[in-house]
GROMACS .gro file of C-alpha atoms in nm:
model
  374
    1MET     CA    1   0.526  -0.803  19.895
    2ASN     CA    2   0.882  -0.944  19.928
    3LYS     CA    3   0.941  -1.166  20.235
    4GLY     CA    4   1.296  -1.057  20.268
    5ASP     CA    5   1.135  -0.699  20.332
    6ASN     CA    6   0.965  -0.774  20.659
    7LEU     CA    7   1.081  -0.944  20.996
    8LEU     CA    8   0.856  -1.220  20.936
    9GLY     CA    9   1.047  -1.297  20.627
   10ILE     CA   10   1.392  -1.291  20.779
   11LEU     CA   11   1.272  -1.515  21.086
   12GLY     CA   12   1.151  -1.764  20.824
   13SER     CA   13   1.467  -1.764  20.638
   14ILE     CA   14   1.668  -1.828  20.967
   15TYR     CA   15   1.416  -2.095  21.042
   16ARG     CA   16   1.462  -2.277  20.718
   17TRP     CA   17   1.843  -2.247  20.756
   18ARG     CA   18   1.850  -2.345  21.123
   19LYS     CA   19   2.035  -2.650  21.098
   20ALA     CA   20   2.327  -2.496  20.893
   21ILE     CA   21   2.335  -2.203  21.131
   22ARG     CA   22   2.354  -2.434  21.439
   23ASN     CA   23   2.607  -2.604  21.272
   24ILE     CA   24   2.821  -2.286  21.207
   25LEU     CA   25   2.783  -2.165  21.577
   26LEU     CA   26   2.885  -2.500  21.703
   27VAL     CA   27   3.166  -2.505  21.495
   28THR     CA   28   3.247  -2.151  21.600
   29LEU     CA   29   3.213  -2.234  21.954
   30VAL     CA   30   3.418  -2.529  21.964
   31GLY     CA   31   3.678  -2.356  21.747
   32SER     CA   32   3.709  -2.050  21.938
   33THR     CA   33   3.692  -2.253  22.275
   34ILE     CA   34   4.006  -2.438  22.161
   35ALA     CA   35   4.173  -2.122  22.025
   36VAL     CA   36   4.126  -1.912  22.342
   37LEU     CA   37   4.226  -2.222  22.545
   38LEU     CA   38   4.581  -2.216  22.354
   39MET     CA   39   4.616  -1.858  22.419
   40LYS     CA   40   4.890  -1.758  22.695
   41ASN     CA   41   4.783  -1.567  23.018
   42TYR     CA   42   4.944  -1.220  23.023
   43TYR     CA   43   4.989  -1.055  23.350
   44LYS     CA   44   4.990  -0.688  23.406
   45ALA     CA   45   5.228  -0.498  23.651
   46THR     CA   46   5.176  -0.116  23.708
   47THR     CA   47   5.394   0.124  23.883
   48VAL     CA   48   5.260   0.503  23.955
   49PHE     CA   49   5.501   0.807  24.004
   50TYR     CA   50   5.502   1.163  23.985
   51PRO     CA   51   5.762   1.395  23.828
   52ALA     CA   52   6.001   1.561  24.086
   53SER     CA   53   6.048   1.927  24.040
   54PRO     CA   54   6.426   1.994  23.901
   55GLU     CA   55   6.425   2.288  24.127
   56LEU     CA   56   6.512   2.057  24.424
   57ALA     CA   57   6.875   2.026  24.260
   58SER     CA   58   6.910   2.403  24.266
   59PRO     CA   59   7.196   2.498  24.494
   60GLU     CA   60   6.992   2.798  24.608
   61LEU     CA   61   6.735   2.567  24.711
   62ILE     CA   62   6.982   2.312  24.891
   63PHE     CA   63   7.167   2.587  25.087
   64GLY     CA   64   6.864   2.789  25.173
   65TYR     CA   65   6.977   3.106  24.983
   66THR     CA   66   6.598   3.179  24.863
   67SER     CA   67   6.290   3.233  25.058
   68GLN     CA   68   6.100   3.048  24.778
   69VAL     CA   69   5.870   2.759  24.914
   70THR     CA   70   6.056   2.435  24.763
   71PRO     CA   71   5.855   2.263  24.522
   72TYR     CA   72   5.861   1.881  24.569
   73PHE     CA   73   5.654   1.799  24.268
   74GLY     CA   74   5.712   1.903  23.899
   75SER     CA   75   5.515   2.103  23.663
   76ASP     CA   76   5.303   1.994  23.358
   77ARG     CA   77   5.625   2.065  23.148
   78ASP     CA   78   5.805   1.817  23.393
   79LEU     CA   79   5.522   1.583  23.356
   80ASP     CA   80   5.556   1.604  22.979
   81ARG     CA   81   5.939   1.563  22.998
   82ILE     CA   82   5.916   1.248  23.215
   83ALA     CA   83   5.656   1.100  22.992
   84GLU     CA   84   5.883   1.152  22.670
   85ILE     CA   85   6.172   0.980  22.858
   86ALA     CA   86   5.968   0.690  22.964
   87ASN     CA   87   5.841   0.624  22.594
   88SER     CA   88   6.225   0.689  22.466
   89MET     CA   89   6.430   0.429  22.254
   90GLU     CA   90   6.703   0.447  22.537
   91VAL     CA   91   6.433   0.294  22.796
   92VAL     CA   92   6.310   0.024  22.545
   93ASP     CA   93   6.668  -0.072  22.455
   94ALA     CA   94   6.780  -0.088  22.818
   95MET     CA   95   6.516  -0.326  22.902
   96VAL     CA   96   6.575  -0.560  22.612
   97THR     CA   97   6.929  -0.579  22.726
   98LYS     CA   98   6.883  -0.608  23.098
   99PHE     CA   99   6.605  -0.884  23.074
  100HIS     CA  100   6.737  -1.072  22.755
  101LEU     CA  101   6.380  -1.015  22.584
  102PHE     CA  102   6.553  -1.159  22.257
  103GLU     CA  103   6.547  -1.486  22.412
  104HIS     CA  104   6.246  -1.440  22.623
  105TYR     CA  105   6.004  -1.323  22.275
  106GLY     CA  106   6.172  -1.600  22.090
  107ILE     CA  107   6.331  -1.349  21.836
  108ASP     CA  108   6.672  -1.411  21.644
  109SER     CA  109   6.883  -1.108  21.762
  110THR     CA  110   7.117  -1.169  21.452
  111SER     CA  111   6.851  -1.123  21.197
  112GLN     CA  112   6.806  -0.795  21.011
  113LYS     CA  113   6.501  -0.718  21.170
  114GLY     CA  114   6.565  -0.877  21.490
  115ARG     CA  115   6.605  -0.532  21.680
  116PHE     CA  116   6.303  -0.404  21.519
  117LEU     CA  117   6.077  -0.679  21.607
  118VAL     CA  118   6.198  -0.701  21.968
  119ARG     CA  119   6.105  -0.334  21.998
  120GLU     CA  120   5.788  -0.376  21.859
  121THR     CA  121   5.714  -0.663  22.061
  122PHE     CA  122   5.805  -0.482  22.400
  123ARG     CA  123   5.625  -0.156  22.291
  124GLY     CA  124   5.310  -0.377  22.239
  125LEU     CA  125   5.330  -0.490  22.597
  126TYR     CA  126   5.466  -0.175  22.765
  127SER     CA  127   5.276   0.153  22.833
  128ALA     CA  128   5.391   0.485  22.991
  129GLN     CA  129   5.133   0.758  22.991
  130LYS     CA  130   4.970   1.043  23.213
  131ASN     CA  131   4.640   0.933  23.399
  132LYS     CA  132   4.345   1.125  23.512
  133ASN     CA  133   4.552   1.241  23.829
  134ASP     CA  134   4.827   1.379  23.635
  135ALA     CA  135   5.067   1.094  23.744
  136ILE     CA  136   5.277   0.860  23.501
  137GLU     CA  137   5.128   0.503  23.496
  138LEU     CA  138   5.368   0.268  23.355
  139SER     CA  139   5.242  -0.092  23.274
  140VAL     CA  140   5.409  -0.395  23.154
  141GLU     CA  141   5.249  -0.716  23.046
  142ASP     CA  142   5.422  -1.054  23.022
  143THR     CA  143   5.329  -1.427  23.064
  144ASP     CA  144   5.560  -1.427  23.350
  145PRO     CA  145   5.412  -1.233  23.640
  146GLN     CA  146   5.748  -1.181  23.824
  147LEU     CA  147   5.910  -1.063  23.516
  148ALA     CA  148   5.630  -0.808  23.431
  149ALA     CA  149   5.687  -0.666  23.775
  150ASP     CA  150   6.071  -0.654  23.749
  151VAL     CA  151   6.056  -0.478  23.424
  152ALA     CA  152   5.799  -0.217  23.526
  153ASN     CA  153   6.025  -0.125  23.815
  154ALA     CA  154   6.348  -0.137  23.626
  155ALA     CA  155   6.198   0.078  23.354
  156ARG     CA  156   6.085   0.332  23.615
  157ASN     CA  157   6.436   0.338  23.770
  158LYS     CA  158   6.572   0.390  23.409
  159ILE     CA  159   6.354   0.674  23.355
  160ASN     CA  160   6.469   0.810  23.707
  161GLU     CA  161   6.838   0.761  23.606
  162ILE     CA  162   6.798   0.941  23.266
  163GLY     CA  163   6.598   1.232  23.436
  164GLN     CA  164   6.894   1.258  23.694
  165ARG     CA  165   7.144   1.236  23.404
  166LEU     CA  166   6.987   1.537  23.222
  167ILE     CA  167   6.985   1.774  23.514
  168LYS     CA  168   7.340   1.659  23.614
  169LYS     CA  169   7.453   1.735  23.257
  170SER     CA  170   7.341   2.073  23.268
  171GLN     CA  171   7.501   2.120  23.630
  172ALA     CA  172   7.854   1.933  23.463
  173THR     CA  173   7.851   2.197  23.199
  174LEU     CA  174   7.806   2.481  23.471
  175LEU     CA  175   8.099   2.334  23.653
  176ILE     CA  176   8.323   2.303  23.347
  177THR     CA  177   8.238   2.682  23.299
  178PHE     CA  178   8.317   2.773  23.649
  179GLU     CA  179   8.643   2.601  23.625
  180ASP     CA  180   8.754   2.745  23.323
  181ASN     CA  181   8.662   3.093  23.449
  182MET     CA  182   8.849   3.024  23.783
  183ASN     CA  183   9.157   2.903  23.624
  184ARG     CA  184   9.162   3.228  23.383
  185LYS     CA  185   9.097   3.451  23.703
  186LYS     CA  186   9.379   3.269  23.890
  187LYS     CA  187   9.628   3.363  23.597
  188GLU     CA  188   9.495   3.719  23.584
  189LEU     CA  189   9.551   3.746  23.946
  190VAL     CA  190   9.910   3.613  23.935
  191VAL     CA  191   9.960   3.879  23.675
  192LEU     CA  192   9.811   4.157  23.889
  193ALA     CA  193  10.026   4.061  24.197
  194ASP     CA  194  10.349   4.052  23.978
  195SER     CA  195  10.271   4.376  23.838
  196LEU     CA  196  10.162   4.527  24.188
  197GLU     CA  197  10.474   4.381  24.335
  198LYS     CA  198  10.711   4.549  24.047
  199MET     CA  199  10.509   4.886  24.078
  200GLN     CA  200  10.572   4.898  24.464
  201ALA     CA  201  10.935   4.820  24.450
  202HIS     CA  202  10.970   5.077  24.172
  203TYR     CA  203  10.810   5.348  24.384
  204ARG     CA  204  10.905   5.197  24.727
  205LEU     CA  205  10.559   5.216  24.825
  206TYR     CA  206  10.427   4.948  25.017
  207ASN     CA  207  10.202   5.091  25.258
  208SER     CA  208  10.024   5.377  25.130
  209GLY     CA  209   9.843   5.454  25.412
  210SER     CA  210  10.135   5.478  25.677
  211GLN     CA  211  10.386   5.602  25.427
  212GLY     CA  212  10.163   5.883  25.323
  213GLU     CA  213  10.120   5.999  25.701
  214GLN     CA  214  10.484   5.957  25.744
  215LEU     CA  215  10.599   6.163  25.466
  216SER     CA  216  10.327   6.433  25.568
  217LYS     CA  217  10.477   6.437  25.926
  218GLN     CA  218  10.837   6.456  25.785
  219LEU     CA  219  10.756   6.758  25.567
  220GLY     CA  220  10.541   6.911  25.819
  221ASP     CA  221  10.836   6.886  26.101
  222ALA     CA  222  11.097   7.007  25.843
  223GLU     CA  223  10.897   7.316  25.760
  224SER     CA  224  10.804   7.380  26.112
  225GLU     CA  225  11.153   7.333  26.225
  226ILE     CA  226  11.297   7.598  25.932
  227THR     CA  227  11.031   7.831  26.029
  228ARG     CA  228  11.123   7.832  26.412
  229SER     CA  229  11.502   7.821  26.358
  230LYS     CA  230  11.484   8.134  26.130
  231ALA     CA  231  11.259   8.288  26.365
  232ARG     CA  232  11.543   8.248  26.644
  233LEU     CA  233  11.801   8.385  26.396
  234GLU     CA  234  11.643   8.689  26.327
  235VAL     CA  235  11.612   8.750  26.707
  236LEU     CA  236  11.963   8.639  26.817
  237ASP     CA  237  12.182   8.696  26.499
  238ASN     CA  238  12.257   9.059  26.580
  239ASN     CA  239  12.257   8.997  26.948
  240PRO     CA  240  12.635   9.041  27.078
  241LEU     CA  241  12.547   8.874  27.387
  242ILE     CA  242  12.459   8.516  27.190
  243PRO     CA  243  12.784   8.302  27.153
  244PRO     CA  244  12.867   8.241  26.790
  245ASP     CA  245  12.860   7.858  26.819
  246THR     CA  246  12.486   7.896  26.907
  247ILE     CA  247  12.419   8.093  26.591
  248GLN     CA  248  12.612   7.849  26.369
  249TYR     CA  249  12.418   7.555  26.546
  250ILE     CA  250  12.087   7.730  26.462
  251LYS     CA  251  12.182   7.774  26.088
  252ALA     CA  252  12.326   7.430  26.050
  253ASN     CA  253  11.990   7.330  26.205
  254VAL     CA  254  11.817   7.542  25.941
  255ARG     CA  255  12.025   7.382  25.651
  256ALA     CA  256  11.950   7.046  25.757
  257TYR     CA  257  11.596   7.071  25.755
  258GLU     CA  258  11.603   7.243  25.443
  259ALA     CA  259  11.782   6.955  25.307
  260GLU     CA  260  11.530   6.727  25.423
  261ARG     CA  261  11.260   6.938  25.276
  262LYS     CA  262  11.448   6.950  24.950
  263LYS     CA  263  11.475   6.569  24.960
  264LEU     CA  264  11.118   6.511  25.034
  265LEU     CA  265  11.017   6.736  24.757
  266SER     CA  266  11.276   6.603  24.486
  267ASP     CA  267  11.178   6.522  24.148
  268ASN     CA  268  11.425   6.220  24.131
  269VAL     CA  269  11.181   5.931  24.176
  270ASP     CA  270  11.474   5.695  24.118
  271GLY     CA  271  11.651   5.784  24.435
  272GLU     CA  272  11.719   5.577  24.742
  273HIS     CA  273  11.453   5.746  24.968
  274LEU     CA  274  11.062   5.786  24.897
  275THR     CA  275  10.955   6.133  24.802
  276ILE     CA  276  10.644   6.312  24.796
  277LYS     CA  277  10.635   6.305  24.418
  278GLN     CA  278  10.702   5.945  24.395
  279TYR     CA  279  10.430   5.880  24.632
  280ASN     CA  280  10.203   6.117  24.448
  281GLU     CA  281  10.290   5.948  24.104
  282GLY     CA  282  10.289   5.577  24.229
  283LEU     CA  283   9.988   5.590  24.463
  284PRO     CA  284   9.727   5.617  24.166
  285LYS     CA  285   9.885   5.329  23.984
  286ILE     CA  286   9.933   5.116  24.293
  287SER     CA  287   9.585   5.167  24.402
  288VAL     CA  288   9.428   5.078  24.084
  289LEU     CA  289   9.657   4.749  24.064
  290ALA     CA  290   9.548   4.686  24.424
  291ASP     CA  291   9.197   4.757  24.390
  292LEU     CA  292   9.194   4.533  24.050
  293HIS     CA  293   9.366   4.239  24.269
  294PHE     CA  294   9.117   4.283  24.556
  295GLN     CA  295   8.821   4.266  24.354
  296GLY     CA  296   8.972   3.986  24.140
  297ARG     CA  297   9.032   3.773  24.462
  298LYS     CA  298   8.685   3.861  24.595
  299GLN     CA  299   8.527   3.737  24.261
  300LEU     CA  300   8.735   3.433  24.250
  301THR     CA  301   8.626   3.366  24.625
  302PHE     CA  302   8.242   3.413  24.528
  303ASP     CA  303   8.295   3.182  24.237
  304GLN     CA  304   8.478   2.929  24.436
  305GLU     CA  305   8.194   2.917  24.671
  306ARG     CA  306   7.940   2.894  24.384
  307TYR     CA  307   8.144   2.627  24.229
  308ASN     CA  308   8.150   2.411  24.565
  309GLN     CA  309   7.749   2.455  24.596
  310ILE     CA  310   7.714   2.336  24.243
  311LYS     CA  311   7.959   2.041  24.275
  312SER     CA  312   7.770   1.959  24.614
  313ALA     CA  313   7.433   1.959  24.440
  314TYR     CA  314   7.591   1.758  24.135
  315ASN     CA  315   7.724   1.486  24.393
  316THR     CA  316   7.380   1.459  24.571
  317ASP     CA  317   7.148   1.197  24.459
  318ILE     CA  318   6.810   1.376  24.404
  319PRO     CA  319   6.549   1.186  24.231
  320ALA     CA  320   6.370   1.277  23.898
  321ILE     CA  321   6.050   1.122  24.014
  322GLN     CA  322   5.838   1.101  24.324
  323LEU     CA  323   5.739   0.712  24.368
  324LEU     CA  324   5.363   0.672  24.450
  325GLU     CA  325   5.335   0.292  24.395
  326ALA     CA  326   5.596   0.048  24.301
  327ALA     CA  327   5.490  -0.258  24.078
  328GLU     CA  328   5.408  -0.566  24.254
  329ILE     CA  329   5.363  -0.922  24.107
  330PRO     CA  330   5.015  -0.945  23.948
  331LEU     CA  331   4.819  -1.220  24.121
  332ALA     CA  332   4.548  -1.248  23.846
  333LYS     CA  333   4.587  -1.243  23.441
  334ASN     CA  334   4.513  -0.934  23.262
  335ARG     CA  335   4.415  -1.100  22.959
  336PRO     CA  336   4.282  -1.292  22.752
  337LYS     CA  337   3.917  -1.252  22.846
  338ARG     CA  338   3.821  -1.600  22.730
  339SER     CA  339   3.469  -1.590  22.786
  340VAL     CA  340   3.432  -1.266  22.618
  341ILE     CA  341   3.606  -1.384  22.317
  342VAL     CA  342   3.415  -1.715  22.283
  343ILE     CA  343   3.098  -1.498  22.323
  344ALA     CA  344   3.173  -1.231  22.073
  345ALA     CA  345   3.297  -1.509  21.819
  346VAL     CA  346   2.968  -1.686  21.835
  347ILE     CA  347   2.773  -1.375  21.817
  348ALA     CA  348   2.964  -1.247  21.502
  349ALA     CA  349   2.939  -1.602  21.352
  350PHE     CA  350   2.527  -1.584  21.392
  351LEU     CA  351   2.534  -1.225  21.261
  352PHE     CA  352   2.748  -1.341  20.930
  353SER     CA  353   2.532  -1.665  20.904
  354VAL     CA  354   2.228  -1.439  20.911
  355LEU     CA  355   2.374  -1.205  20.637
  356GLY     CA  356   2.485  -1.481  20.419
  357ILE     CA  357   2.126  -1.634  20.433
  358LEU     CA  358   1.950  -1.330  20.343
  359LEU     CA  359   2.190  -1.288  20.059
  360VAL     CA  360   2.131  -1.630  19.932
  361GLU     CA  361   1.760  -1.563  19.951
  362GLY     CA  362   1.761  -1.243  19.781
  363TYR     CA  363   1.964  -1.368  19.501
  364ARG     CA  364   1.740  -1.699  19.470
  365GLU     CA  365   1.426  -1.472  19.398
  366ILE     CA  366   1.641  -1.285  19.099
  367ASP     CA  367   1.514  -1.408  18.744
  368TRP     CA  368   1.868  -1.417  18.603
  369GLU     CA  369   1.716  -1.550  18.278
  370LYS     CA  370   1.495  -1.237  18.226
  371ILE     CA  371   1.813  -1.026  18.328
  372SER     CA  372   2.023  -1.193  18.066
  373GLN     CA  373   1.784  -1.148  17.794
  374ALA     CA  374   1.728  -0.780  17.859
   0.00000   0.00000   0.00000
């Protein structure tokens, strides 16, 4: 039975090589200790926040035009959106510029790969992801604890700025649309008002209600007077006791009212006085223009109010995130775990040493001469 095939054989091999193993472990211990002592301490600052609901910037919610309960925290989609913003290149580049990370990381900003290297270095020390409580946990590591906290808070503020900008960009588009629409409607109202004014002047119809009542009254009065006067003439015309002047007066009165009736019923719409035909022809046209002008002014008023609401929401500083915990200056280092590294290095050195010994022992027992002759 081969010694290497059982535990006693392995222990025997380790015992025979104990001095070599001891020396390897000592070298590994000293080397790993020196290496970890040369490592820089990295401090980790963390800030935690939730996405705010975009509906907080809705004019309907701001001005209370809906019975919907105001949602202060965003949905899962809002959480994903904020997480994408947090890991965007815009946030990375903003932090690199704001805190002069080229100089801090010792990277040449003029080199061809300088921008790539500083981004990769920062991303290796930066983390922004959802935690188990569905919040965004943003962490920054650095050898300077103050800088780590400052960068974490600045990155969070940049995320909030970008989130607000996206919402305000949509609102700005709406504002431009409303402005264009209102300017177009104002021009249309000017044209309608001018057409209405010309139509009223042409038909001499400025107040359809009162003028219609007046025309009806005038025509009714004329018809009544004509009927009464003719009835008087029938009774008094052949009466010798009635003076001729009275008869002439009544006839003149009939002719006057008949002339007035004729004028009211005249087809001459371009005359100096408003006629019933003018009224009947002009009223529908003027009513349509007046209604269009009224509806246009009403819609313009509504659009103006809506525009003012959106502009008020646009000018209001509504956060895109809800801060739960700001980053504080870390008091203890996050890494390296020096004792763990040294222990892991020694254990790894021992295991590789044993593996090497077993390989050496195994190859030593092989009859290479016999194998070569075969």
